[in-house]
Coordinates of C-alpha atoms in Angstrom, one line a residue:
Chain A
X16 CA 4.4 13.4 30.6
X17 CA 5.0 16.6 28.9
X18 CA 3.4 17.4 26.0
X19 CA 4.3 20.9 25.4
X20 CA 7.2 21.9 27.0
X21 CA 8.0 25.4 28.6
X22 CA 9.7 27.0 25.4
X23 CA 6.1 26.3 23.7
X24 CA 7.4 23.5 21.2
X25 CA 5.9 19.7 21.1
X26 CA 7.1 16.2 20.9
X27 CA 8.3 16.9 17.5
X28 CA 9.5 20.3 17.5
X29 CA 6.0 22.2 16.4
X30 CA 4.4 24.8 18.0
X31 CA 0.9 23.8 19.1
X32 CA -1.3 25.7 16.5
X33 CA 1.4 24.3 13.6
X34 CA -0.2 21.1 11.2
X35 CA 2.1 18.6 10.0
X36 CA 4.2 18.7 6.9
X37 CA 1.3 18.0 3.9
X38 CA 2.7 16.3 0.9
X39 CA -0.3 15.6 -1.9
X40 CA -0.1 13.7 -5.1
X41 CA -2.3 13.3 -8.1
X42 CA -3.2 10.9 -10.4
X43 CA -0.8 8.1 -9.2
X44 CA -2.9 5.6 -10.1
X45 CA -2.7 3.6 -13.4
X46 CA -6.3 2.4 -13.4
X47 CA -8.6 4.3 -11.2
X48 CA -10.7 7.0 -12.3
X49 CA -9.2 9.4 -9.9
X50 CA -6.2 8.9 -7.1
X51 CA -4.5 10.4 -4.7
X52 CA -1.8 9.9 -2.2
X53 CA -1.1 12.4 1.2
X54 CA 0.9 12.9 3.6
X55 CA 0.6 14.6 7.2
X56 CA 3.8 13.9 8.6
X57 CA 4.5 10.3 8.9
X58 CA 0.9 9.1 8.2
X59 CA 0.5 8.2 4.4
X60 CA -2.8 7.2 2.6
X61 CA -3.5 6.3 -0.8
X62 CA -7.3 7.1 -1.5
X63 CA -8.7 6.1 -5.5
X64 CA -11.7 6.6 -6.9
X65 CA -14.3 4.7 -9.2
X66 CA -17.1 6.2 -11.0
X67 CA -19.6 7.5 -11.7
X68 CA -20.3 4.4 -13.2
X69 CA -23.4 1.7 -13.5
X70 CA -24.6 0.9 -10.4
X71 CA -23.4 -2.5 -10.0
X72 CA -26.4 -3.8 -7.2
X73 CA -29.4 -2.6 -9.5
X74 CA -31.5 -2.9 -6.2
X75 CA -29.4 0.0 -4.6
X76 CA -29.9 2.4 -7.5
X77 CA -31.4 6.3 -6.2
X78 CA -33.4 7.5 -9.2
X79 CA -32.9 10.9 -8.2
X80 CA -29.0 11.0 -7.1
X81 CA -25.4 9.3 -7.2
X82 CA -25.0 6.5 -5.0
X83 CA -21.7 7.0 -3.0
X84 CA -19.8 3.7 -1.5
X85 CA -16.6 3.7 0.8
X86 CA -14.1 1.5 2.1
X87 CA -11.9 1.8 4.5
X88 CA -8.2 -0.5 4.7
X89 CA -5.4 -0.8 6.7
X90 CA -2.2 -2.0 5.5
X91 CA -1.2 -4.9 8.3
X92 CA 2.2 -2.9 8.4
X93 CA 1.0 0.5 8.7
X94 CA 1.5 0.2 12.7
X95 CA 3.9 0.3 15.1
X96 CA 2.7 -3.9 15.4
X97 CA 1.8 -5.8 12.7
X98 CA -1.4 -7.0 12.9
X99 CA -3.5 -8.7 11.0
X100 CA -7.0 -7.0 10.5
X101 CA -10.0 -8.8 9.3
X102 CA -12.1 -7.0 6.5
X103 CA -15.4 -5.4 7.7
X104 CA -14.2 -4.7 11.3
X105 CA -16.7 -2.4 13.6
X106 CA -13.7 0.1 13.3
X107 CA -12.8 -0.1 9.7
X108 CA -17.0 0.0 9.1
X109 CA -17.7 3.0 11.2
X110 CA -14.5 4.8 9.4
X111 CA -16.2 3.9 6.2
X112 CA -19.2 5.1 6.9
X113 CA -17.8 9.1 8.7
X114 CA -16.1 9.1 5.2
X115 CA -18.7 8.3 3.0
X116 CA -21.3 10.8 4.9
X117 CA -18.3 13.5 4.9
X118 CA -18.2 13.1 0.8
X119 CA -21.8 12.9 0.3
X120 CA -21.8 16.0 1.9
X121 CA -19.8 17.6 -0.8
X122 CA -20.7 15.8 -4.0
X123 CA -23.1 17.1 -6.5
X124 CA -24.8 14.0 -5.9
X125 CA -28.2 15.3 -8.0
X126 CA -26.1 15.4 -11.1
X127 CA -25.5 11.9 -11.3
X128 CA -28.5 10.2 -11.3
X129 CA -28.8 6.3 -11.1
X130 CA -24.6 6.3 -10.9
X131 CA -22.4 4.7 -8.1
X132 CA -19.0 6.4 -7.0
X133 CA -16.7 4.3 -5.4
X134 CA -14.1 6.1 -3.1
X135 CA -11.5 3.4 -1.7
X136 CA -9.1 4.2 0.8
X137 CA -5.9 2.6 2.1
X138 CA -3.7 3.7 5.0
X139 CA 0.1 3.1 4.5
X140 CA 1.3 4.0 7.6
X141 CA -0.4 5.2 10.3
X142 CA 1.1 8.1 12.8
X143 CA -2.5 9.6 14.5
X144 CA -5.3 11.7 12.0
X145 CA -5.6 9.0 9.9
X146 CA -9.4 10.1 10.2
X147 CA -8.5 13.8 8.8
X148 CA -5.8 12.3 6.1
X149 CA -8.2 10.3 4.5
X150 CA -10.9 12.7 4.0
X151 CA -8.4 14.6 2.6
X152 CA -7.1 12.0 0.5
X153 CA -10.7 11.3 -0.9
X154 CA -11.5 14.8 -1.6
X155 CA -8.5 15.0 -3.7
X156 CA -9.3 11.4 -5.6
X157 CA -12.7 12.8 -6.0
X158 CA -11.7 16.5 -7.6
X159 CA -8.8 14.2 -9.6
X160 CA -11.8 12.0 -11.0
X161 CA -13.9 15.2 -11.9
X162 CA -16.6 14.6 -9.5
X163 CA -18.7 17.5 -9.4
X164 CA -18.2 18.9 -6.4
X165 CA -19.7 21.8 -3.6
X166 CA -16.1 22.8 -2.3
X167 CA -13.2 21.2 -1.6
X168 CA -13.6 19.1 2.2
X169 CA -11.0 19.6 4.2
X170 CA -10.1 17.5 7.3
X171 CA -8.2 18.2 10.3
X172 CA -7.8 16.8 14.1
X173 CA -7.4 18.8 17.1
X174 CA -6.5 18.1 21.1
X175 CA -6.4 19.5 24.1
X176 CA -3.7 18.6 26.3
X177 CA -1.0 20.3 29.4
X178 CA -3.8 23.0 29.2
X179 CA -2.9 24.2 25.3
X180 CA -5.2 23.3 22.5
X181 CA -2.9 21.1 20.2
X182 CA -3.1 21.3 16.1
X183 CA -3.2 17.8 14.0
X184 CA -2.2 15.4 17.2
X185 CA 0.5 13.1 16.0
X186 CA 0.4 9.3 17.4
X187 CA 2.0 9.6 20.6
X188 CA -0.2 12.8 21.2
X189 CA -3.2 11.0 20.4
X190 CA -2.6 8.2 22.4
X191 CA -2.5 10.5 25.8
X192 CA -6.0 10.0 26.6
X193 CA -6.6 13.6 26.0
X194 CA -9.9 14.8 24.1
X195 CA -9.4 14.4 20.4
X196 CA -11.4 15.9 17.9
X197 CA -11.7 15.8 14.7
X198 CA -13.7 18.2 12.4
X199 CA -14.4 17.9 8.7
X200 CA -15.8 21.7 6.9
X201 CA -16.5 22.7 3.8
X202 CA -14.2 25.6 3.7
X203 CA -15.5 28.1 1.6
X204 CA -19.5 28.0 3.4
X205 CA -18.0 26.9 6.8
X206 CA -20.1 23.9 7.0
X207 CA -19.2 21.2 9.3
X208 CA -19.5 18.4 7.7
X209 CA -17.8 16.2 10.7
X210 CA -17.3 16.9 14.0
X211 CA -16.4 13.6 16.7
X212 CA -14.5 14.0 20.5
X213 CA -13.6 11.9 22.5
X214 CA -13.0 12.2 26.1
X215 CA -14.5 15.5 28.1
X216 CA -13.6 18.9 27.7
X217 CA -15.4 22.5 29.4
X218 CA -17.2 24.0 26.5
X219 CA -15.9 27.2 26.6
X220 CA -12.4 25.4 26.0
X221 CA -14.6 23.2 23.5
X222 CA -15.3 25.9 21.3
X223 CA -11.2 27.5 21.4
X224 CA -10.2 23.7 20.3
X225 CA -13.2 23.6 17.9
X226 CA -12.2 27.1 16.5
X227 CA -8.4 26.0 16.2
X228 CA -9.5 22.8 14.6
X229 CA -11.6 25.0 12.1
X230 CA -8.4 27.1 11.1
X231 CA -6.4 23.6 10.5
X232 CA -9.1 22.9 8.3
X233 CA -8.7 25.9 6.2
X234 CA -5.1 26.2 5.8
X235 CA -4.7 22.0 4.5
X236 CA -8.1 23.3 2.3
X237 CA -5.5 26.3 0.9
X238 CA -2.8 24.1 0.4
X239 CA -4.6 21.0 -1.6
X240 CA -6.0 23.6 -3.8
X241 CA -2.6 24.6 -4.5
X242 CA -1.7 20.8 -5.2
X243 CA -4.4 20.6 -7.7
X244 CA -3.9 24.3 -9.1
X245 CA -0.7 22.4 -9.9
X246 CA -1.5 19.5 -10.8
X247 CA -4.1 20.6 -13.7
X248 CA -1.1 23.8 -14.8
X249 CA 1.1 20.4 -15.4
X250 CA -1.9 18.6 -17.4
X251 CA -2.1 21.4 -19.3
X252 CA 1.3 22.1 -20.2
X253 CA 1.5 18.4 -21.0
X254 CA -1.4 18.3 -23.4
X255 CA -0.2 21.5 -25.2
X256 CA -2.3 25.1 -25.8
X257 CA -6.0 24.8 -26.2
X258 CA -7.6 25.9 -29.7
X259 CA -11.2 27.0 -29.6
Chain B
X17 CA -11.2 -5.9 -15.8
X18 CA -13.4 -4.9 -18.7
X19 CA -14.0 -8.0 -21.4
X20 CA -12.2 -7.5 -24.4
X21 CA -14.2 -8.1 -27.9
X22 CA -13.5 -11.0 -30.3
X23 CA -11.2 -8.2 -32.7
X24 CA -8.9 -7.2 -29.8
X25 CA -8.6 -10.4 -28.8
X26 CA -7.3 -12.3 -31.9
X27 CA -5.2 -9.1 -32.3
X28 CA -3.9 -9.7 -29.0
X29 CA -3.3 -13.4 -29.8
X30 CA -2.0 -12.8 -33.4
X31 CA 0.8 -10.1 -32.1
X32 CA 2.3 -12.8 -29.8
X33 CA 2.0 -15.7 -32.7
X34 CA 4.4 -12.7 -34.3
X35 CA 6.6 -12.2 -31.3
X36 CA 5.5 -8.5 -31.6
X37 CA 3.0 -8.3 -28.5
X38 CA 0.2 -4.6 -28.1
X39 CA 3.0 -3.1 -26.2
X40 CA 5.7 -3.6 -28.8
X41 CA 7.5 -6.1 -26.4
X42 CA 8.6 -9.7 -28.0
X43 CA 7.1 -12.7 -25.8
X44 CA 10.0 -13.1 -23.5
X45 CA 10.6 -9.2 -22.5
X46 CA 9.5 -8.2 -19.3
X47 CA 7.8 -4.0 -19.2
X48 CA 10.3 -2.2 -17.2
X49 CA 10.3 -1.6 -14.0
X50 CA 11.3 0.9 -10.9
X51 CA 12.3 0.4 -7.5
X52 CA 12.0 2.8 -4.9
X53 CA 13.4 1.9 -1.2
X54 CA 12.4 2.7 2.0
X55 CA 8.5 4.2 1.7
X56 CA 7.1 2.8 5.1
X57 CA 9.2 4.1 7.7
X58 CA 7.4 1.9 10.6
X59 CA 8.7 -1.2 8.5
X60 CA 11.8 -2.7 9.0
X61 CA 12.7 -2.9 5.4
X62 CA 10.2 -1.6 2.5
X63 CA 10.0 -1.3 -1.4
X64 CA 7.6 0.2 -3.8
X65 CA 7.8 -2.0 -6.9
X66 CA 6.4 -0.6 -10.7
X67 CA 6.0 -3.0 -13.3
X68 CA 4.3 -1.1 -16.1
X69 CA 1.0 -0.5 -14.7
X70 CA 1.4 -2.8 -11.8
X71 CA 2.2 -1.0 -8.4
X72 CA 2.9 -3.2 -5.2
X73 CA 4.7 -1.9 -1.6
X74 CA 6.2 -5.1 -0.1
X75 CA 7.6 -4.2 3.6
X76 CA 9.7 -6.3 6.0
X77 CA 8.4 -6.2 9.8
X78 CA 11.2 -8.2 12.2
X79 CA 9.2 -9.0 15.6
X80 CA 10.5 -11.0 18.0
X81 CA 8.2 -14.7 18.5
X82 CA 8.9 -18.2 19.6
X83 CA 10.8 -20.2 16.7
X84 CA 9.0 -23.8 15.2
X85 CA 8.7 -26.0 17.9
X86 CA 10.7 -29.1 15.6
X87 CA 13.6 -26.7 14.7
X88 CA 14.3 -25.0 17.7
X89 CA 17.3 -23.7 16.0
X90 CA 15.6 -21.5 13.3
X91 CA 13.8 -18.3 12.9
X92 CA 10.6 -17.8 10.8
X93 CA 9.9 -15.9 7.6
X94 CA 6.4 -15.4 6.9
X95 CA 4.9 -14.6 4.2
X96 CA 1.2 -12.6 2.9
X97 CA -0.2 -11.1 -0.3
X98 CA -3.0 -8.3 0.6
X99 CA -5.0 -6.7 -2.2
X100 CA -6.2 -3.2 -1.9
X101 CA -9.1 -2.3 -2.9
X102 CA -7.6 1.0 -4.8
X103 CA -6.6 -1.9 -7.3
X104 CA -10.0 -2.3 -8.5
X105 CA -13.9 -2.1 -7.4
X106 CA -13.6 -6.3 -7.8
X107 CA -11.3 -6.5 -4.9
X108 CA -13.6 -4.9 -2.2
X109 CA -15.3 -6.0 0.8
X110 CA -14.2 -9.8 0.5
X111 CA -13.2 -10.1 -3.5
X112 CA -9.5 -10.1 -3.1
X113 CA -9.3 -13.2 -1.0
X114 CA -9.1 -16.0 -3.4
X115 CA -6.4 -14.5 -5.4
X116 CA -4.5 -13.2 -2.6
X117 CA -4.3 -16.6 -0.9
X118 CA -3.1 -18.3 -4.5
X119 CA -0.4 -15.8 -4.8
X120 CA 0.7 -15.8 -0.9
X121 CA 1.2 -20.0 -1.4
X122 CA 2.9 -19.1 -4.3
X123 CA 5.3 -16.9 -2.4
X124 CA 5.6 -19.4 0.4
X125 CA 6.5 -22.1 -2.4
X126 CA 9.3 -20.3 -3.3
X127 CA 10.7 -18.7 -0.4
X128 CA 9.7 -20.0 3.0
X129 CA 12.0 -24.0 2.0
X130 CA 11.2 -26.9 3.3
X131 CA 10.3 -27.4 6.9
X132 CA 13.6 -27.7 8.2
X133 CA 14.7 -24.4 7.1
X134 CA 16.8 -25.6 3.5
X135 CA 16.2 -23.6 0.5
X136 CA 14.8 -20.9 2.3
X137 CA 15.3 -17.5 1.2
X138 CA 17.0 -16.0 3.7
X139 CA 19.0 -17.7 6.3
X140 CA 16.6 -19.1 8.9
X141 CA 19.4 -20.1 11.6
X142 CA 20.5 -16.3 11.5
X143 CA 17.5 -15.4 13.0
X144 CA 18.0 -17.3 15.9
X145 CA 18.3 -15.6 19.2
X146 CA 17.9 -17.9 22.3
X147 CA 17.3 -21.8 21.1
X148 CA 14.2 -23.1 21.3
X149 CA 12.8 -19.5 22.7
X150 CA 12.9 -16.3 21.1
X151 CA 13.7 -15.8 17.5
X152 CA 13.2 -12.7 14.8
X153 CA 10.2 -13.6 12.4
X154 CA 10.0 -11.9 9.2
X155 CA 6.7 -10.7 8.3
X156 CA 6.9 -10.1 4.5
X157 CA 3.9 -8.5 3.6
X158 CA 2.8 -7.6 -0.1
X159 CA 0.3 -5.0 -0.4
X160 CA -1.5 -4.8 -4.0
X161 CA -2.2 -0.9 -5.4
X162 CA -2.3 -1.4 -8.8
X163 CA -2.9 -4.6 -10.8
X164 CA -2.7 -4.8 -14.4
X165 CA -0.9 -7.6 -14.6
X166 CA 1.4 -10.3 -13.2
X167 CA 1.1 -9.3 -9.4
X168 CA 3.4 -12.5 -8.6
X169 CA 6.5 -11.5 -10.6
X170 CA 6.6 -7.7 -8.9
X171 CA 5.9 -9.4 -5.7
X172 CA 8.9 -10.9 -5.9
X173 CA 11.3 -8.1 -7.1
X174 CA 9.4 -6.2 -3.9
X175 CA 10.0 -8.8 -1.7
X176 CA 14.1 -9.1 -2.3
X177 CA 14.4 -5.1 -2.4
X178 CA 12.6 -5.0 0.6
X179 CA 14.6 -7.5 2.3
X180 CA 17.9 -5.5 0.8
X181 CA 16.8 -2.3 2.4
X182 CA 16.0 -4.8 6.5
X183 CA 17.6 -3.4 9.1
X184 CA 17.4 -6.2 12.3
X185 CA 18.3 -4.4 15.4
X186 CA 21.1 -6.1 17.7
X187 CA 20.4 -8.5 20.5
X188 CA 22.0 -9.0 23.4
X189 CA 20.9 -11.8 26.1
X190 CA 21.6 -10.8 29.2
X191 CA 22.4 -13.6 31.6
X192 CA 19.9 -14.4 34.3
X193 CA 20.9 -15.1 38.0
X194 CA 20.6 -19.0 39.0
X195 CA 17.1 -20.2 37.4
X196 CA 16.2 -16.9 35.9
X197 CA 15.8 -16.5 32.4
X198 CA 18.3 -13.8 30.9
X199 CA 16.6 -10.6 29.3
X200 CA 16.8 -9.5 26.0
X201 CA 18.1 -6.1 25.4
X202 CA 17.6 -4.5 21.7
X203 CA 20.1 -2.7 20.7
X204 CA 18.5 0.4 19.0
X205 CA 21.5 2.4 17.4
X206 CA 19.8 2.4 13.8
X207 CA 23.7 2.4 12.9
X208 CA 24.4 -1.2 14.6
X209 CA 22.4 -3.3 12.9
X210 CA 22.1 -6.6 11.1
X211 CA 21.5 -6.9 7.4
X212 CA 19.9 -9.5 5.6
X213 CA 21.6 -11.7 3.0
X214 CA 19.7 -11.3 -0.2
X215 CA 22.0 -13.7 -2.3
X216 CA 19.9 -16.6 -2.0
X217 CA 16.5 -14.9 -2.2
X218 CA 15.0 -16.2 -5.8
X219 CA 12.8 -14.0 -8.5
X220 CA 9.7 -15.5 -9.9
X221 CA 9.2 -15.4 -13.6
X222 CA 5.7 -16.3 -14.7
X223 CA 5.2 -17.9 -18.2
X224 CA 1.4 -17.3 -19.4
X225 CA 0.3 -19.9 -22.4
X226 CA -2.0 -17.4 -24.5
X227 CA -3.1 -19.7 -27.4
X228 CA 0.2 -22.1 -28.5
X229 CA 2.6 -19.7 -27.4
X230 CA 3.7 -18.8 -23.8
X231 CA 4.7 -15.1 -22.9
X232 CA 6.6 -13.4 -19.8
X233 CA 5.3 -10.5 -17.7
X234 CA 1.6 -10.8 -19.3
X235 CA -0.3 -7.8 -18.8
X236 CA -3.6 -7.7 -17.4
X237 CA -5.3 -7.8 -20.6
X238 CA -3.0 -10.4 -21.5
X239 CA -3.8 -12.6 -18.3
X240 CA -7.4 -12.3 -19.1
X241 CA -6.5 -14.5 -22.0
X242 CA -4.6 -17.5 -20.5
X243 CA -5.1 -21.0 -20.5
X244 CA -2.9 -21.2 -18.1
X245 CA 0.2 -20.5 -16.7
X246 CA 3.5 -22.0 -14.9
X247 CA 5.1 -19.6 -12.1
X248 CA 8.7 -20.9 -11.6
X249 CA 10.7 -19.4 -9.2
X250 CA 15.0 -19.1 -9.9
X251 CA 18.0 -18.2 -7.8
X252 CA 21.2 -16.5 -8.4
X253 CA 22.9 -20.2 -8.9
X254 CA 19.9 -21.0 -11.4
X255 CA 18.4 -23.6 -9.7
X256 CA 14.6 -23.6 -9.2
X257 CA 12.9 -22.8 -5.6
X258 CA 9.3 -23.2 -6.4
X259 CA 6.9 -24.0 -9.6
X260 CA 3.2 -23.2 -9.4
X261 CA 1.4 -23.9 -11.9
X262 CA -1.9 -21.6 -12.6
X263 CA -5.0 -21.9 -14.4
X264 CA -7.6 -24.3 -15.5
X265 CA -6.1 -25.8 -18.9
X266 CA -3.6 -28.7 -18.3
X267 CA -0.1 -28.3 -20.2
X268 CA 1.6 -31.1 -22.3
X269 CA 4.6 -32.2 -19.9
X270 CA 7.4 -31.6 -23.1
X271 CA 5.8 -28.1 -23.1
X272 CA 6.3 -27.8 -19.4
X273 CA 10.3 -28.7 -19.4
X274 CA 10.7 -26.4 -22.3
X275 CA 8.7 -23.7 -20.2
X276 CA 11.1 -24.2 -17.1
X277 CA 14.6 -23.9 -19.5
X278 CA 13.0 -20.5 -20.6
X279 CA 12.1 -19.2 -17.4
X280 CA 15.0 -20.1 -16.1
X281 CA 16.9 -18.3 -18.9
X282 CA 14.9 -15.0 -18.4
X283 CA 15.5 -15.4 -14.3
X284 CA 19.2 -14.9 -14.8
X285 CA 18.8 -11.7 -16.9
X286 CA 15.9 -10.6 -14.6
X287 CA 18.4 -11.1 -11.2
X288 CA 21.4 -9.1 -12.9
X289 CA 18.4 -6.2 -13.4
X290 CA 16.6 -6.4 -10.3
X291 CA 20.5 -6.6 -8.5
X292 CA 21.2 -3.2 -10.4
X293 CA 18.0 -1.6 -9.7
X294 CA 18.0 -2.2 -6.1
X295 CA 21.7 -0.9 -6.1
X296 CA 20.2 2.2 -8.0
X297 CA 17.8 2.8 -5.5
X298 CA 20.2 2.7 -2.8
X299 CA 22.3 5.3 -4.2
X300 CA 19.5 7.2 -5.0
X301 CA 18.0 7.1 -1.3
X302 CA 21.8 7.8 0.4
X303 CA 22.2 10.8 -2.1
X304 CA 18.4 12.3 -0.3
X305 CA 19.5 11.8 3.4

């Protein structure tokens, strides 16, 4: 199947070093601390945040920093199939798990001593880089919560496939059996903060999908900045001048 | 939820002795609501439902299965309430489970019928495609986001917009040669397709007894109070589809007859909302495309 074809333009009309169409919101939440809901083209999560509160298993309490907890859902009609998915499957636990060590990673977690954040995500509807959309659906929860944070994390998936490394691989991309990867960074001190393939790839092509994976990263960092930029001018204007 | 103290309490109970609940609402007032239509585009038919706080996403997935092996002739609607976590730290891991069972029996009470396919919500024998083989199964699913607050109630107003906003792609049964079995071709013009009849489908309205007085559309705070509650589903014709009742305290059976006459009062003016919100949305979703 072709994946790129010969004017340069994918399955759904994007070049290959183009992300999909990013729609964030804030704070659309009632009750949470923090929320959050993103888009990447068709794929939709809602990520919300708890915390910092009390730990609520005093046996898991770190005297010396925040202890982070994550969850991971599908909705059973976010597929193509519905499909009912148990709680606590190896998938949904492994997911949990990238996403928690991806925030931890970012959190000023020696701030908030003896103190449990909760990050909860849910996937609406799933179209490929669900992975990437809800690390970037956390972060934004998190900053909308006021977690002390290093930097922003920014997530983004890239592939390789018809011999062109392929930007933020949609479902029927990801589904080719071509190498996916998906890389996590703290932007602003180029960290990686998550980096998983699958399949094989040469490494000196490795490192041009790594590197294009890297830029993705960077541009969705630049734009949810500019979501919260505007998010918090909104607040502001809402709430009226400040008087010191 | 976090407890309430003794003062807020008998402030919350004293406001509805008044008829002047915390919100400003009188006991039989429901918080307004929004609709928004078509928000999973995977779905076959999909609402986001506001209620005040409250924030649910019912979607409509038609799939083709094997109909009820007694009634051959019918087609299934099934019916589940999930809650996200994002609704609350209390609903993780396994914590949701209890309550989203109660309120996905309470759904099925009220629109799945009897067995044989009367009363249902939508019209089973419509989703027939080959007899005793193949029909369309509805999967209603209700996914929880937000909760403060009579989950059932939006559930329901999400479940009829959804099923407004179904699209049910064509069949047509090719016939098979001799002993073959003809083959089912779908028909996948997004222009020719089948709608679903939402006249039938009912609303619930859910009556919490907070102290001697029973209240509509109780908020969360509100709900932390009951004694208990009667859920009492109600059609377009007013007839009743489905009464659940909720909670530990038992209710006099004069209350309960009283309870119904009111919730079925409120249904009617609840319908003739919900009918023009969906019809909002509608126009508000053909003015974007």
């Amino acid at each position: 199947m072709e994946y790129v074809s010969p004017e340069g333009l994918r399955l759904d009309g994007r070049r290959p070093k183009e992300v999909r169409q990013l729609k964030c919101e804030l704070a659309v939440l009632h009750r949470a601390d923090g929320s959050a809901y993103l888009e990447m083209g068709n794929t939709k999560v809602l990520a919300t945040v708890y915390g910092p509160h009390e730990v609520s298993q005093r046996s898991q309490s770190l005297h010396d920093r925040a202890l982070v907890h994550c969850e991971y859902s599908m909705a059973t009609f976010s597929t193509g199939e519905r499909r009912r998915r148990p709680k606590g499957d190896r998938r949904s636990v492994e997911l949990s798990l990238v996403i928690r060590q991806s925030m931890e990673a970012a959190i000023l977690t020696h701030l908030l001593p003896r103190t449990q954040i909760d990050i909860y995500v849910q996937v609406l509807q799933a179209d490929g880089g669900t992975r990437a959309a809800c690390i970037n659906a956390a972060t934004l929860a998190l900053a909308d919560a006021g977690v002390p944070m290093r930097d922003l994390v920014a997530s983004c998936a890239a592939g390789y496939l018809n011999g062109t490394p392929l930007l933020d691989l949609n479902y029927v991309e990801d589904s080719a059996g071509g190498p996916d990867l998906t890389v996590a960074l703290l932007p602003k001190a180029e960290k990686v903060t998550l980096l998983q393939m699958d399949s094989k790839l040469p490494l000196d092509t490795f490192e041009a999908v790594l590197g294009l994976a890297m830029d993705g990263c960077k541009a969705i960092a630049a734009h949810m900045r500019q979501a919260l930029l505007e998010h918090t001018r909104k607040q502001a204007v809402v709430r009226g001048p400040v008087r010191l | 939820m976090p407890g309430l103290s003794a003062a807020e309490l008998s402030f919350l109970e004293g406001g509805i002795a008044q008829d002047l609940r915390n919100d400003g609402r009188g006991r039989e007032d429901f918080r307004s609501f929004s609709i928004q239509l078509d928000v999973i585009s995977q779905a076959s038919g999909s609402a986001r439902v506001r209620l005040g706080a409250t924030d649910i996403l019912a979607s409509i997935k038609a799939e083709l299965g094997s109909p009820p092996a007694e009634f051959p002739h019918l087609g299934r609607l099934e019916l589940a309430v999930e809650i996200s976590p994002t609704a609350g730290p209390e609903f993780e891991g396994r914590g949701g489970e209890e309550l989203s069972a109660e309120l996905g029996k309470a759904l099925e009470r009220s629109f799945a019928g009897g067995a044989n396919g009367t009363g249902a919500a939508v019209d089973l024998a419509a989703l027939s495609v080959v007899e005793g083989k193949t029909c369309w199964v509805l999967y209603a699913d209700v996914l929880v986001l937000n909760a403060d607050g009579n989950i059932l109630d939006a559930s329901a107003i999400g479940i009829k917009a959804a099923l407004s906003n179904t699209r049910i792609p064509k069949v047509e049964v090719l016939a098979g040669e001799g002993d073959e079995e003809g083959e089912l071709e779908l028909n996948d013009d997004p222009d020719e397709c089948a709608r679903v009849s939402t006249a039938a489908v009912p609303l619930i309205v859910t009556l919490t007894k907070v102290g001697r007085h029973y209240i509509a559309d109780a908020t969360g705070d509100e709900e932390a109070q009951m004694s208990s509650a009667l859920s009492v589903a109600v059609n377009e014709k007013g007839q009743l589809c489905g009464v659940t009742k909720r909670g530990s305290a038992g209710i006099d059976p004069s209350v309960i007859s009283d309870m119904l006459s009111v919730a079925r009062r409120i249904g009617k003016r609840l319908l003739a909302k919900v009918d023009a919100e969906i019809s909002l949305a509608e126009s508000r979703l053909e003015s974007e495309t």
